[in-house]
Short mmCIF file of C-alpha atoms in Angstrom, two decimals:
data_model
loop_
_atom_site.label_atom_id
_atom_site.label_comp_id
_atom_site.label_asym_id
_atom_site.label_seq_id
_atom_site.Cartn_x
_atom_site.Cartn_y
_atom_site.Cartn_z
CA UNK B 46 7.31 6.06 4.15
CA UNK B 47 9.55 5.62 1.07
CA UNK B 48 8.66 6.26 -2.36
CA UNK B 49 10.57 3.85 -5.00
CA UNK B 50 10.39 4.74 -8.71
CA UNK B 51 11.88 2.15 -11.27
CA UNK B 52 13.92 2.89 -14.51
CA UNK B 53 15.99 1.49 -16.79
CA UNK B 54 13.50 -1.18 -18.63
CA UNK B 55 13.39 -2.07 -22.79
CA UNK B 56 13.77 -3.81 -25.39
CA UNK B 57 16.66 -6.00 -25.93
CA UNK B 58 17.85 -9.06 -27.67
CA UNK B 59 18.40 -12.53 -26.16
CA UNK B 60 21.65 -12.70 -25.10
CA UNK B 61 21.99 -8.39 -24.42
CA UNK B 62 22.01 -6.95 -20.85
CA UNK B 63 20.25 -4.52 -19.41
CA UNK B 64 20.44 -2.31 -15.70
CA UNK B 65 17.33 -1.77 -13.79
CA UNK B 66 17.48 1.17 -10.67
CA UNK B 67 15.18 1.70 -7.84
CA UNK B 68 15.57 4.63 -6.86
CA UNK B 69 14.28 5.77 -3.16
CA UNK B 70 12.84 9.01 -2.03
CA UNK B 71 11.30 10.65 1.44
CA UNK B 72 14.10 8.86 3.26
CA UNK B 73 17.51 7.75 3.10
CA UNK B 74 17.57 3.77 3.44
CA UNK B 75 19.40 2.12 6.41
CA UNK B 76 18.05 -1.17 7.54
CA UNK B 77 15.69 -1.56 4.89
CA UNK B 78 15.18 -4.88 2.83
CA UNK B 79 14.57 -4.23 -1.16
CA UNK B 80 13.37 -6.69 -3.31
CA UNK B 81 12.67 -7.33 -6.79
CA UNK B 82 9.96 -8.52 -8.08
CA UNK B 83 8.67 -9.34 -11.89
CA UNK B 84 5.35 -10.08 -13.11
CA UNK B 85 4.78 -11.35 -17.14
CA UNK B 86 1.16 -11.57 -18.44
CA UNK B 87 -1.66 -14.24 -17.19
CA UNK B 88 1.40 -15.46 -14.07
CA UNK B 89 1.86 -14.72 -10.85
CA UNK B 90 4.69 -12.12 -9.94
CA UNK B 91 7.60 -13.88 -9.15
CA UNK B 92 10.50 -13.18 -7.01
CA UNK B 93 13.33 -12.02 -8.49
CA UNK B 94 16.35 -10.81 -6.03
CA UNK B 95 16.42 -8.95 -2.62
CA UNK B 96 19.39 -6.83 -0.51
CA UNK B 97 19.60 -6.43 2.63
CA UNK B 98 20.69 -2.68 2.46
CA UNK B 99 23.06 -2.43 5.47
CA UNK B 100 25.25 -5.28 5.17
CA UNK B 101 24.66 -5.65 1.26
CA UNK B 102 23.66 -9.53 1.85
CA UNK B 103 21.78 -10.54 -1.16
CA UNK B 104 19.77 -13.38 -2.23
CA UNK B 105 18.73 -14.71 -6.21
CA UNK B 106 15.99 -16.29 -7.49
CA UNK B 107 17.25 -20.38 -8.54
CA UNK B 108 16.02 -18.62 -12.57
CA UNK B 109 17.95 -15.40 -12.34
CA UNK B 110 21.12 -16.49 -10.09
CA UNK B 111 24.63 -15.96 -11.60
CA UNK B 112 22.80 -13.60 -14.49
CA UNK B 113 21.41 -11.32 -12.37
CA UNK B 114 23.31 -9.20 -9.99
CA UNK B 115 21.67 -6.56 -7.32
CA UNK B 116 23.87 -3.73 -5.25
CA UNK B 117 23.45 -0.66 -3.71
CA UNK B 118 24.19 2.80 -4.47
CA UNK B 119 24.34 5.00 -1.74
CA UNK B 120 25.20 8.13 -3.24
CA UNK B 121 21.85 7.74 -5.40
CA UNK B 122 19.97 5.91 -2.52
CA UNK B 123 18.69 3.29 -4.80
CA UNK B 124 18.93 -0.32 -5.52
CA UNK B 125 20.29 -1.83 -9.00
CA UNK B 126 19.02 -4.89 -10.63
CA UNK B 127 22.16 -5.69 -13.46
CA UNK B 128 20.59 -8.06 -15.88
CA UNK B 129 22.99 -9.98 -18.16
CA UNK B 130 22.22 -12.82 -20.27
CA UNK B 131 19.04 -11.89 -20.92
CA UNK B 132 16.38 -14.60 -21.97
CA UNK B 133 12.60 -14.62 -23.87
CA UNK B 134 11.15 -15.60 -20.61
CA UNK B 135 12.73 -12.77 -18.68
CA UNK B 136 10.21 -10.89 -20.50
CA UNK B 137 7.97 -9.34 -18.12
CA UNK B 138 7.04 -5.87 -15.70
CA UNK B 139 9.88 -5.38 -13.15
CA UNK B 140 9.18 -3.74 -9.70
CA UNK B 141 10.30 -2.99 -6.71
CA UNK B 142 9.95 -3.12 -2.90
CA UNK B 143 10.70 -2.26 0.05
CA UNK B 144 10.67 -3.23 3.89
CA UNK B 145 11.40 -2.05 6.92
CA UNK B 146 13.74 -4.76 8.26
CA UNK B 147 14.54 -8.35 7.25
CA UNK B 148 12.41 -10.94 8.19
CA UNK B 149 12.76 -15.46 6.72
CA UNK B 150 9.67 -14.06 4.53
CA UNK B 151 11.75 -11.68 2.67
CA UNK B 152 11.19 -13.46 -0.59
CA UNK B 153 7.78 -12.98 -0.53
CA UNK B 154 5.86 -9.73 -2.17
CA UNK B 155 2.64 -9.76 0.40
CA UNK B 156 5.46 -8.37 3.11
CA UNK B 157 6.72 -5.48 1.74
CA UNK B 158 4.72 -1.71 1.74
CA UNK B 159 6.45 0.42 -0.32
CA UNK B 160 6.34 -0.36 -3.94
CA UNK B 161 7.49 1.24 -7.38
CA UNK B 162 5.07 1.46 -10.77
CA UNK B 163 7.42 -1.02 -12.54
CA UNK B 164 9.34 -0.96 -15.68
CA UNK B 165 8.68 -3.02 -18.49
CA UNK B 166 11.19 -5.75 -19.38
CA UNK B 167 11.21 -6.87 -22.71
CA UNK B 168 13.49 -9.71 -24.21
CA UNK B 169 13.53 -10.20 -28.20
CA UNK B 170 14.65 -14.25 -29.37
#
């Protein structure tokens, strides 16, 4: 089982940019599916981005795409989430998962076991 530990997260201004990491330990990932997920007071988390670790396929969120940018880092085995463009409703506990192998569902959080504590977003107007 991996364990995935989020950094990165603060305050920033509308408009600034910001770089999220998920980093893995206990294993090395190969075929594994990461995801990010967010999750702002009183809504439902919300699915942010996902890579598919061994061919670095990734898919955005319709809210986050062309703003957002997620890649891999194997020396560090971890996953970053580049955040640029940064709005008020970005605003909102990041975390992230992790999955065995891909699967149509992948955007989904109920299929993925291995989860971080999250990092707390926070985007000034």
């Amino acid at each position: 089982q991996v364990q995935l530990v989020e950094s990165g997260g603060g305050l920033v201004q509308a408009g600034g940019s910001l770089r999220l990491s998920c980093a893995g330990s206990g294993r090395t990932f190969s075929r594994d599916v990461i995801a990010w997920f967010r999750q702002a007071p009183g809504k439902e988390r919300e699915f942010v981005a996902t890579i598919r670790w061994y061919y670095g396929i990734a898919y955005y969120s319709d809210s986050v795409k062309g703003r957002f940018t997620i890649s891999k880092d194997i020396a560090k085995n971890a996953v970053s989430l580049e955040m640029r463009s940064l709005k008020p409703e970005d605003t909102a506990v990041y975390y992230c998962a992790a999955k065995a192998s891909w699967s149509s569902d992948s955007y989904t959080s109920d299929v993925y076991n291995s989860w971080g504590q999250g990092t707390q977003v926070t985007v000034s107007s």
